[in-house]
Tab-separated table of C-alpha atoms in Angstrom:
chain	number	residue	atom	x	y	z
K	276	MET	CA	8.808	128.649	94.047
K	277	ARG	CA	10.278	130.140	90.841
K	278	GLN	CA	13.404	127.553	91.231
K	279	LEU	CA	10.994	124.798	91.388
K	280	LYS	CA	9.146	126.139	88.224
K	281	VAL	CA	12.536	126.655	86.483
K	282	ALA	CA	13.676	123.053	87.270
K	283	ALA	CA	10.322	121.798	86.320
K	284	CYS	CA	10.468	123.495	82.958
K	285	GLY	CA	14.096	122.106	82.506
K	286	LEU	CA	13.156	118.944	83.225
K	287	LEU	CA	10.301	118.841	80.573
K	288	ALA	CA	12.676	120.345	78.241
K	289	LEU	CA	14.969	117.564	78.570
K	290	ILE	CA	12.276	115.314	78.200
K	291	PHE	CA	11.018	117.195	75.055
K	292	CYS	CA	14.522	117.276	73.467
K	293	SER	CA	14.926	113.627	74.166
K	294	THR	CA	11.700	112.623	72.641
K	295	LEU	CA	12.064	114.948	69.732
K	296	VAL	CA	15.465	113.715	68.631
K	297	PHE	CA	14.408	109.935	68.950
K	298	TYR	CA	10.804	110.837	67.293
K	299	THR	CA	12.723	112.500	64.303
K	300	SER	CA	14.756	109.395	63.667
K	301	LEU	CA	11.947	107.291	63.326
K	302	ASN	CA	11.087	106.051	59.743
K	303	GLN	CA	7.785	106.872	58.092
K	304	VAL	CA	5.871	104.138	59.464
K	305	ASP	CA	7.113	105.059	62.770
K	306	ARG	CA	5.686	108.606	62.411
K	307	GLU	CA	2.436	107.244	61.095
K	308	GLN	CA	1.931	105.426	63.938
K	309	GLY	CA	2.806	108.366	66.168
K	310	LYS	CA	1.379	107.982	69.823
K	311	GLN	CA	0.997	104.266	69.220
K	312	PHE	CA	4.877	103.658	69.362
K	313	PHE	CA	4.539	104.393	73.058
K	314	PHE	CA	2.171	102.988	75.463
K	315	GLN	CA	-1.506	103.221	74.848
K	316	ALA	CA	-2.308	104.518	78.401
K	317	GLY	CA	-0.338	105.422	81.441
K	318	THR	CA	1.974	107.909	82.535
K	319	PHE	CA	4.549	107.738	80.085
K	320	LYS	CA	2.190	108.220	76.859
K	321	VAL	CA	0.412	110.990	78.617
K	322	SER	CA	3.595	112.873	79.612
K	323	LEU	CA	4.817	112.595	76.300
K	324	SER	CA	1.748	113.160	73.812
K	325	CYS	CA	1.936	117.058	74.631
K	326	VAL	CA	5.293	116.797	72.643
K	327	VAL	CA	4.430	114.284	70.188
K	328	SER	CA	0.675	115.266	69.513
K	329	GLY	CA	0.251	118.537	71.203
K	330	GLN	CA	-3.005	117.062	73.155
K	331	GLU	CA	-3.609	115.756	76.739
K	332	LYS	CA	-1.535	118.353	78.554
K	333	HIS	CA	-1.585	117.771	82.181
K	334	PRO	CA	0.162	119.352	85.088
K	335	LEU	CA	3.307	117.968	86.105
K	336	VAL	CA	2.696	117.342	89.670
K	337	PHE	CA	0.189	114.460	88.450
K	338	TYR	CA	3.438	112.475	87.288
K	339	GLU	CA	6.062	113.451	90.038
K	340	ASP	CA	6.152	109.889	91.343
K	341	ALA	CA	6.688	108.711	87.735
K	342	MET	CA	9.106	110.817	86.452
K	343	GLU	CA	12.215	109.150	87.698
K	344	GLN	CA	10.913	105.935	85.674
K	345	ILE	CA	10.187	107.996	82.624
K	346	THR	CA	13.588	109.414	82.382
K	347	VAL	CA	15.596	106.557	83.459
K	348	SER	CA	13.593	103.309	82.386
K	349	ARG	CA	12.165	104.750	78.873
K	350	MET	CA	15.482	105.823	77.949
K	351	VAL	CA	16.731	102.436	78.322
K	352	ASP	CA	14.044	101.443	75.955
K	353	VAL	CA	14.853	104.145	73.556
K	354	GLN	CA	18.501	103.224	73.705
K	355	ARG	CA	17.843	99.737	72.781
K	356	GLN	CA	15.332	100.624	70.199
K	357	ASN	CA	17.889	102.878	68.295
K	358	HIS	CA	20.590	100.205	68.692
K	359	LEU	CA	18.707	97.603	67.072
K	360	LYS	CA	17.558	99.749	64.162
K	361	ASN	CA	21.149	100.638	63.599
K	362	GLN	CA	22.071	97.187	63.679
K	363	CYS	CA	19.577	96.068	61.509
K	364	ARG	CA	20.480	98.693	59.027
K	365	ILE	CA	24.201	97.850	59.188
K	366	MET	CA	23.399	94.000	58.985
K	367	ASN	CA	20.952	94.734	56.065
K	368	LEU	CA	17.993	92.835	57.708
K	369	SER	CA	14.471	93.167	56.372
K	370	ASN	CA	12.222	95.538	57.664
K	371	ASP	CA	9.502	94.609	55.457
K	372	LEU	CA	6.382	94.169	57.244
K	373	ASN	CA	4.615	92.166	54.413
K	374	SER	CA	7.188	89.459	54.915
K	375	VAL	CA	5.878	89.445	58.789
K	376	LEU	CA	2.300	89.101	57.630
K	377	ARG	CA	3.167	85.899	55.724
K	378	ASP	CA	5.685	84.316	58.530
K	379	GLN	CA	3.398	81.799	60.055
K	380	GLU	CA	6.053	81.095	62.743
K	381	PHE	CA	6.403	84.634	63.917
K	382	LEU	CA	2.362	84.883	63.806
K	383	SER	CA	2.188	81.568	66.038
K	384	HIS	CA	4.642	82.919	68.409
K	385	VAL	CA	2.688	86.336	69.547
K	386	ILE	CA	0.050	86.160	71.952
K	387	VAL	CA	-2.881	88.513	71.586
K	388	ASP	CA	-4.596	90.388	74.758
K	389	GLU	CA	-7.328	92.242	72.903
K	390	GLU	CA	-8.672	93.775	76.168
K	391	HIS	CA	-5.496	95.336	77.097
K	392	LYS	CA	-4.264	95.828	73.498
K	393	LEU	CA	-1.003	93.763	73.878
K	394	LEU	CA	0.988	91.664	71.691
K	395	TYR	CA	3.829	89.486	73.522
K	396	CYS	CA	6.353	87.457	71.081
K	397	TYR	CA	7.487	84.861	73.294
K	398	VAL	CA	11.149	83.332	73.331
K	399	PRO	CA	11.320	80.396	75.199
K	400	LYS	CA	13.933	80.064	77.842
K	401	VAL	CA	13.396	83.862	78.590
K	402	ALA	CA	10.784	83.496	81.513
K	403	CYS	CA	8.153	82.810	78.864
K	404	THR	CA	6.354	80.339	81.122
K	405	ASN	CA	6.041	83.050	83.934
K	406	TRP	CA	4.909	85.603	81.195
K	407	LYS	CA	1.983	83.142	80.533
K	408	ARG	CA	1.017	82.505	83.988
K	409	VAL	CA	0.894	86.417	84.276
K	410	LEU	CA	-1.171	86.979	81.053
K	411	MET	CA	-3.777	84.194	82.102
K	412	VAL	CA	-4.256	86.459	85.295
K	413	LEU	CA	-4.247	89.548	83.670
K	414	MET	CA	-6.739	88.263	80.989
K	415	GLN	CA	-8.740	86.370	84.034
K	416	LYS	CA	-8.256	82.951	82.183
K	417	THR	CA	-7.858	81.557	85.741
K	418	ASN	CA	-9.400	81.809	89.226
K	419	VAL	CA	-5.997	81.400	90.707
K	420	THR	CA	-4.423	84.653	92.095
K	421	LYS	CA	-0.968	83.605	92.641
K	422	VAL	CA	0.756	83.573	89.469
K	423	LEU	CA	3.181	80.722	90.412
K	424	ASP	CA	0.479	78.547	91.734
K	425	ILE	CA	-0.440	77.991	87.781
K	426	THR	CA	1.297	75.070	86.496
K	427	ALA	CA	3.541	75.163	83.593
K	428	SER	CA	1.355	72.509	81.614
K	429	LEU	CA	-1.540	74.694	81.858
K	430	ALA	CA	0.073	77.818	81.153
K	431	HIS	CA	1.764	76.253	78.086
K	432	SER	CA	-1.369	74.414	76.893
K	433	GLN	CA	-2.194	74.832	73.149
K	434	ASN	CA	-5.615	76.687	73.132
K	435	MET	CA	-4.955	78.979	76.098
K	436	PHE	CA	-4.255	82.200	74.155
K	437	MET	CA	-5.080	83.489	70.812
K	438	LYS	CA	-2.201	84.176	68.636
K	439	LEU	CA	-1.838	86.668	65.787
K	440	ILE	CA	-1.893	83.439	63.553
K	441	ASN	CA	-5.636	83.297	64.495
K	442	TYR	CA	-6.612	86.622	62.832
K	443	THR	CA	-7.050	87.851	59.460
K	444	THR	CA	-4.320	89.561	57.833
K	445	PRO	CA	-5.771	92.973	57.907
K	446	GLU	CA	-6.608	92.452	61.515
K	447	VAL	CA	-2.863	91.443	62.183
K	448	GLU	CA	-1.690	94.603	60.547
K	449	HIS	CA	-3.916	96.877	62.159
K	450	MET	CA	-2.707	95.162	65.928
K	451	LEU	CA	0.934	95.530	64.794
K	452	LYS	CA	0.448	99.202	64.102
K	453	THR	CA	-1.698	100.053	67.216
K	454	TYR	CA	-1.147	97.521	70.034
K	455	THR	CA	1.666	97.652	72.824
K	456	LYS	CA	4.340	95.133	71.332
K	457	PHE	CA	6.942	93.582	73.688
K	458	THR	CA	9.382	90.628	73.715
K	459	PHE	CA	11.967	89.432	76.210
K	460	VAL	CA	15.723	88.486	75.276
K	461	ARG	CA	18.537	87.076	76.824
K	462	HIS	CA	22.348	86.261	76.133
K	463	PRO	CA	21.900	83.781	73.306
K	464	LEU	CA	24.448	81.165	74.593
K	465	GLU	CA	23.203	81.479	78.195
K	466	ARG	CA	19.912	80.694	76.649
K	467	LEU	CA	21.328	77.689	74.785
K	468	LEU	CA	22.787	76.273	77.960
K	469	SER	CA	19.523	76.943	79.799
K	470	ALA	CA	17.717	74.959	77.304
K	471	TYR	CA	20.218	72.168	77.373
K	472	ARG	CA	19.852	71.771	81.207
K	473	ASN	CA	16.285	72.142	81.320
K	474	LYS	CA	15.287	69.819	78.457
K	475	LEU	CA	18.068	67.084	78.368
K	476	GLN	CA	19.345	67.216	81.963
K	477	GLN	CA	16.242	67.312	83.915
K	478	ASN	CA	13.389	65.158	84.580
K	479	TYR	CA	10.116	67.135	83.640
K	480	GLU	CA	7.558	65.523	81.498
K	481	SER	CA	8.771	67.686	78.710
K	482	SER	CA	12.411	66.779	79.528
K	483	ARG	CA	11.503	63.375	78.798
K	484	TYR	CA	9.909	64.036	75.658
K	485	PHE	CA	13.195	66.082	74.395
K	486	LYS	CA	15.565	63.162	75.604
K	487	GLN	CA	13.502	60.722	73.608
K	488	ARG	CA	12.891	63.179	70.408
K	489	TYR	CA	16.283	64.836	70.568
K	490	GLY	CA	18.502	63.020	73.027
K	491	ARG	CA	18.741	59.856	70.995
K	492	LEU	CA	19.058	61.465	67.692
K	493	ILE	CA	21.944	63.743	69.226
K	494	VAL	CA	23.823	60.562	70.463
K	495	ARG	CA	23.260	58.735	67.188
K	496	LEU	CA	24.664	61.479	65.002
K	497	TYR	CA	27.242	62.772	67.252
K	498	ARG	CA	28.544	59.933	69.392
K	499	PRO	CA	30.725	57.224	67.576
K	500	ASN	CA	30.309	53.566	69.165
K	501	ALA	CA	27.654	54.796	71.593
K	502	SER	CA	26.211	51.898	73.827
K	503	PRO	CA	22.951	50.390	73.206
K	504	GLU	CA	21.502	52.064	76.342
K	505	ALA	CA	22.494	55.484	75.445
K	506	LEU	CA	20.893	55.201	71.900
K	507	GLU	CA	17.816	53.557	73.614
K	508	LYS	CA	17.213	56.387	76.461
K	509	GLY	CA	19.132	59.634	75.007
K	510	ASP	CA	19.548	60.788	78.594
K	511	ASP	CA	23.119	61.398	79.110
K	512	VAL	CA	23.859	63.960	76.202
K	513	SER	CA	26.876	66.259	76.688
K	514	PHE	CA	26.416	69.704	76.181
K	515	GLN	CA	29.253	69.826	73.431
K	516	GLU	CA	26.842	67.114	71.671
K	517	PHE	CA	24.076	69.184	72.025
K	518	ALA	CA	26.062	72.342	70.769
K	519	SER	CA	27.257	70.416	67.928
K	520	TYR	CA	23.456	69.399	66.869
K	521	VAL	CA	22.479	73.109	67.324
K	522	SER	CA	25.460	74.140	64.936
K	523	ASP	CA	24.375	71.810	62.162
K	524	THR	CA	22.613	74.114	59.830
K	525	GLN	CA	21.199	71.381	57.836
K	526	LEU	CA	18.778	70.476	60.905
K	527	ARG	CA	15.653	72.812	61.879
K	528	PRO	CA	16.121	74.404	65.117
K	529	ASN	CA	13.519	73.833	67.808
K	530	GLU	CA	12.136	77.200	69.416
K	531	HIS	CA	13.781	76.390	72.348
K	532	TRP	CA	17.309	77.482	71.231
K	533	GLN	CA	15.993	79.112	67.666
K	534	PRO	CA	17.544	82.449	67.650
K	535	ALA	CA	15.121	85.261	69.009
K	536	ALA	CA	15.648	87.305	65.892
K	537	GLU	CA	14.153	84.760	63.759
K	538	LEU	CA	11.322	83.893	66.235
K	539	CYS	CA	10.086	87.642	66.783
K	540	ARG	CA	11.423	89.692	63.598
K	541	PRO	CA	12.581	92.583	65.457
K	542	CYS	CA	13.845	94.433	62.397
K	543	ALA	CA	10.195	94.343	60.726
K	544	VAL	CA	8.421	94.705	64.091
K	545	ASN	CA	8.366	97.915	65.856
K	546	TYR	CA	8.355	96.656	69.682
K	547	ASP	CA	7.638	99.042	71.966
K	548	VAL	CA	9.518	97.353	74.822
K	549	ILE	CA	12.313	94.863	74.441
K	550	GLY	CA	12.772	93.543	77.709
K	551	LYS	CA	16.154	91.780	79.011
K	552	TYR	CA	16.419	88.820	81.202
K	553	GLU	CA	19.088	90.614	83.153
K	554	SER	CA	16.489	93.346	84.255
K	555	LEU	CA	13.386	90.895	83.916
K	556	LYS	CA	11.446	91.995	87.163
K	557	GLN	CA	11.907	96.042	86.369
K	558	ASP	CA	11.159	95.642	82.691
K	559	ALA	CA	8.153	93.403	83.312
K	560	ASP	CA	6.604	95.316	85.827
K	561	PHE	CA	7.165	98.351	83.487
K	562	VAL	CA	5.173	96.777	80.952
K	563	LEU	CA	2.259	95.599	83.348
K	564	SER	CA	2.145	98.603	85.260
K	565	HIS	CA	0.255	100.649	82.218
K	566	VAL	CA	-2.355	97.882	81.936
K	567	SER	CA	-3.322	96.893	85.769
K	568	ARG	CA	-2.517	98.106	89.169
K	569	ASP	CA	-2.849	94.719	90.522
K	570	VAL	CA	-0.867	92.250	88.497
K	571	ARG	CA	2.793	92.117	88.704
K	572	PHE	CA	5.684	89.969	87.647
K	573	PRO	CA	6.621	87.242	90.241
K	574	GLU	CA	9.654	87.353	92.401
K	575	LEU	CA	11.854	84.552	91.186
K	576	PRO	CA	14.792	82.841	93.010
K	577	LYS	CA	18.265	84.055	91.846
K	578	PRO	CA	19.378	82.260	88.726
K	579	SER	CA	21.749	79.350	89.411
K	580	MET	CA	23.743	80.179	86.393
K	581	THR	CA	26.374	82.701	86.784
K	582	ASN	CA	28.711	84.223	84.064
K	583	ALA	CA	31.606	82.304	85.673
K	584	SER	CA	29.703	78.972	85.232
K	585	LEU	CA	28.645	79.741	81.741
K	586	LYS	CA	32.138	80.865	80.838
K	587	SER	CA	33.475	77.584	82.244
K	588	THR	CA	31.006	75.551	80.259
K	589	LEU	CA	31.567	77.424	77.094
K	590	ASP	CA	35.591	77.480	77.605
K	591	ALA	CA	35.395	73.692	77.343
K	592	LEU	CA	34.026	73.580	73.874
K	593	PRO	CA	36.498	73.313	71.128
K	594	GLU	CA	37.283	76.523	69.561
K	595	LEU	CA	35.749	75.960	66.268
K	596	LEU	CA	32.370	74.894	67.620
K	597	LEU	CA	31.950	77.995	69.599
K	598	GLU	CA	32.649	80.031	66.610
K	599	ARG	CA	30.025	78.356	65.005
K	600	LEU	CA	27.489	78.781	67.534
K	601	GLN	CA	28.541	82.716	67.721
K	602	GLN	CA	27.690	82.813	63.906
K	603	ILE	CA	24.277	81.367	64.277
K	604	TYR	CA	23.376	83.641	67.111
K	605	GLU	CA	25.243	86.617	65.513
K	606	ALA	CA	21.864	88.660	65.094
K	607	ASP	CA	20.881	88.019	68.799
K	608	PHE	CA	24.272	89.188	69.898
K	609	ARG	CA	24.093	92.493	67.490
K	610	LEU	CA	20.678	93.319	67.638
K	611	PHE	CA	20.266	92.954	71.509
K	612	ASP	CA	23.575	94.160	72.576
K	613	TYR	CA	25.228	91.039	73.639
K	614	GLN	CA	28.867	90.070	73.639
K	615	PRO	CA	29.989	86.971	72.305
K	616	ALA	CA	32.817	86.589	74.671
K	617	LEU	CA	32.072	86.606	78.570
C-alpha cells in the first residue's frame, strides 16, 4: 500500500511539474484565461485544476482509467502548442487578438456550439466534412444516428451552423477566451494533392463546379495551345498545371488549398487542441470524450494516398515550382511541425 501511495504521489508530482512548466510559459492572456485554457469539463480539467486553481481536488482513483491518456495524449497537445508559439515568435507572426476580431474570413470559418462551448475552425481537406457531420449529431441538428449516413451536401449547407461571424464582437471575444477551441491540420502538400484529386479529377457535384470555375481558367492560363474541348470542359487539368495556378500569388486562393495558418490564425488564437490528420481518430475522440459519452468520430477507410505516392507526384514537379509551393505553405510547415521534404 505504501508503495502504491508513493507511486501515485510521484505521478501527481510529474503532472504538477509538467503543468507548472507549461503554465508559466504562457503569456499574460493565457494566464488570465486560467482553467479555460484546458477543457471546460472532463477528466483533464478536473485532474489539473487542483494544480492550476487549487480547487476541485478529487481522489486519484476516480481518474485511474484516464491517467494514461492525460500523461500521453495531452502532453502531445502541450508539445504542439509550445512548438507553435515558438515558431510564431521566430516568424514574427501577429498574435494580436484584435486583428482576429476584424478578420471576416477567420470569423466565417469557426463553427460555434454554444451548448457544449466548442469552437471549431475547419480546414477543408482535413476531415472537415466528417467533423461537420459529427457536430450535427452532437448538436442534435439531425435525426440520423449514424454519422456517415449524413450527406456531404447537407453537412456543408450554408445555414447549418452558427459561425463566429454571426455574433457581436464582444460575444466573439468572450467565446475565444472561454470556449474550448480546436482545429485539425495536415501536411500542406498532401492536403494540396487531396484538393486536386477531389475537386478536379473526380465527378462529384462540387467537382463539376470546380472544373467549370477553376479547371477552365487553369487550362487557359497555363496550357499553351489548349484544345477547344479542354478550354470548354476544364476536366483534364494536370497536377503541375494546378500547382502552377496555386503558386501564382496574384490569384486569390480558394479555401480548399488556402494555407491553414491564414484560415485559422493559430498565432493569435490560443487553440486548446490542434489535431492532426495523421492521428485523426485519436485526436478527434479526445475532443469528443469531454462533451459526449455517445458521439464518436467515425472509423474511416485507410487513405489511398501514401507518402510514397505523394513523393512520386511531387518529384515530377519542376524544382522551382516545388520551391514556390514550399514558400506559400511555409507557415503551415513550420507552425504545425511538418517537413517540406518527404
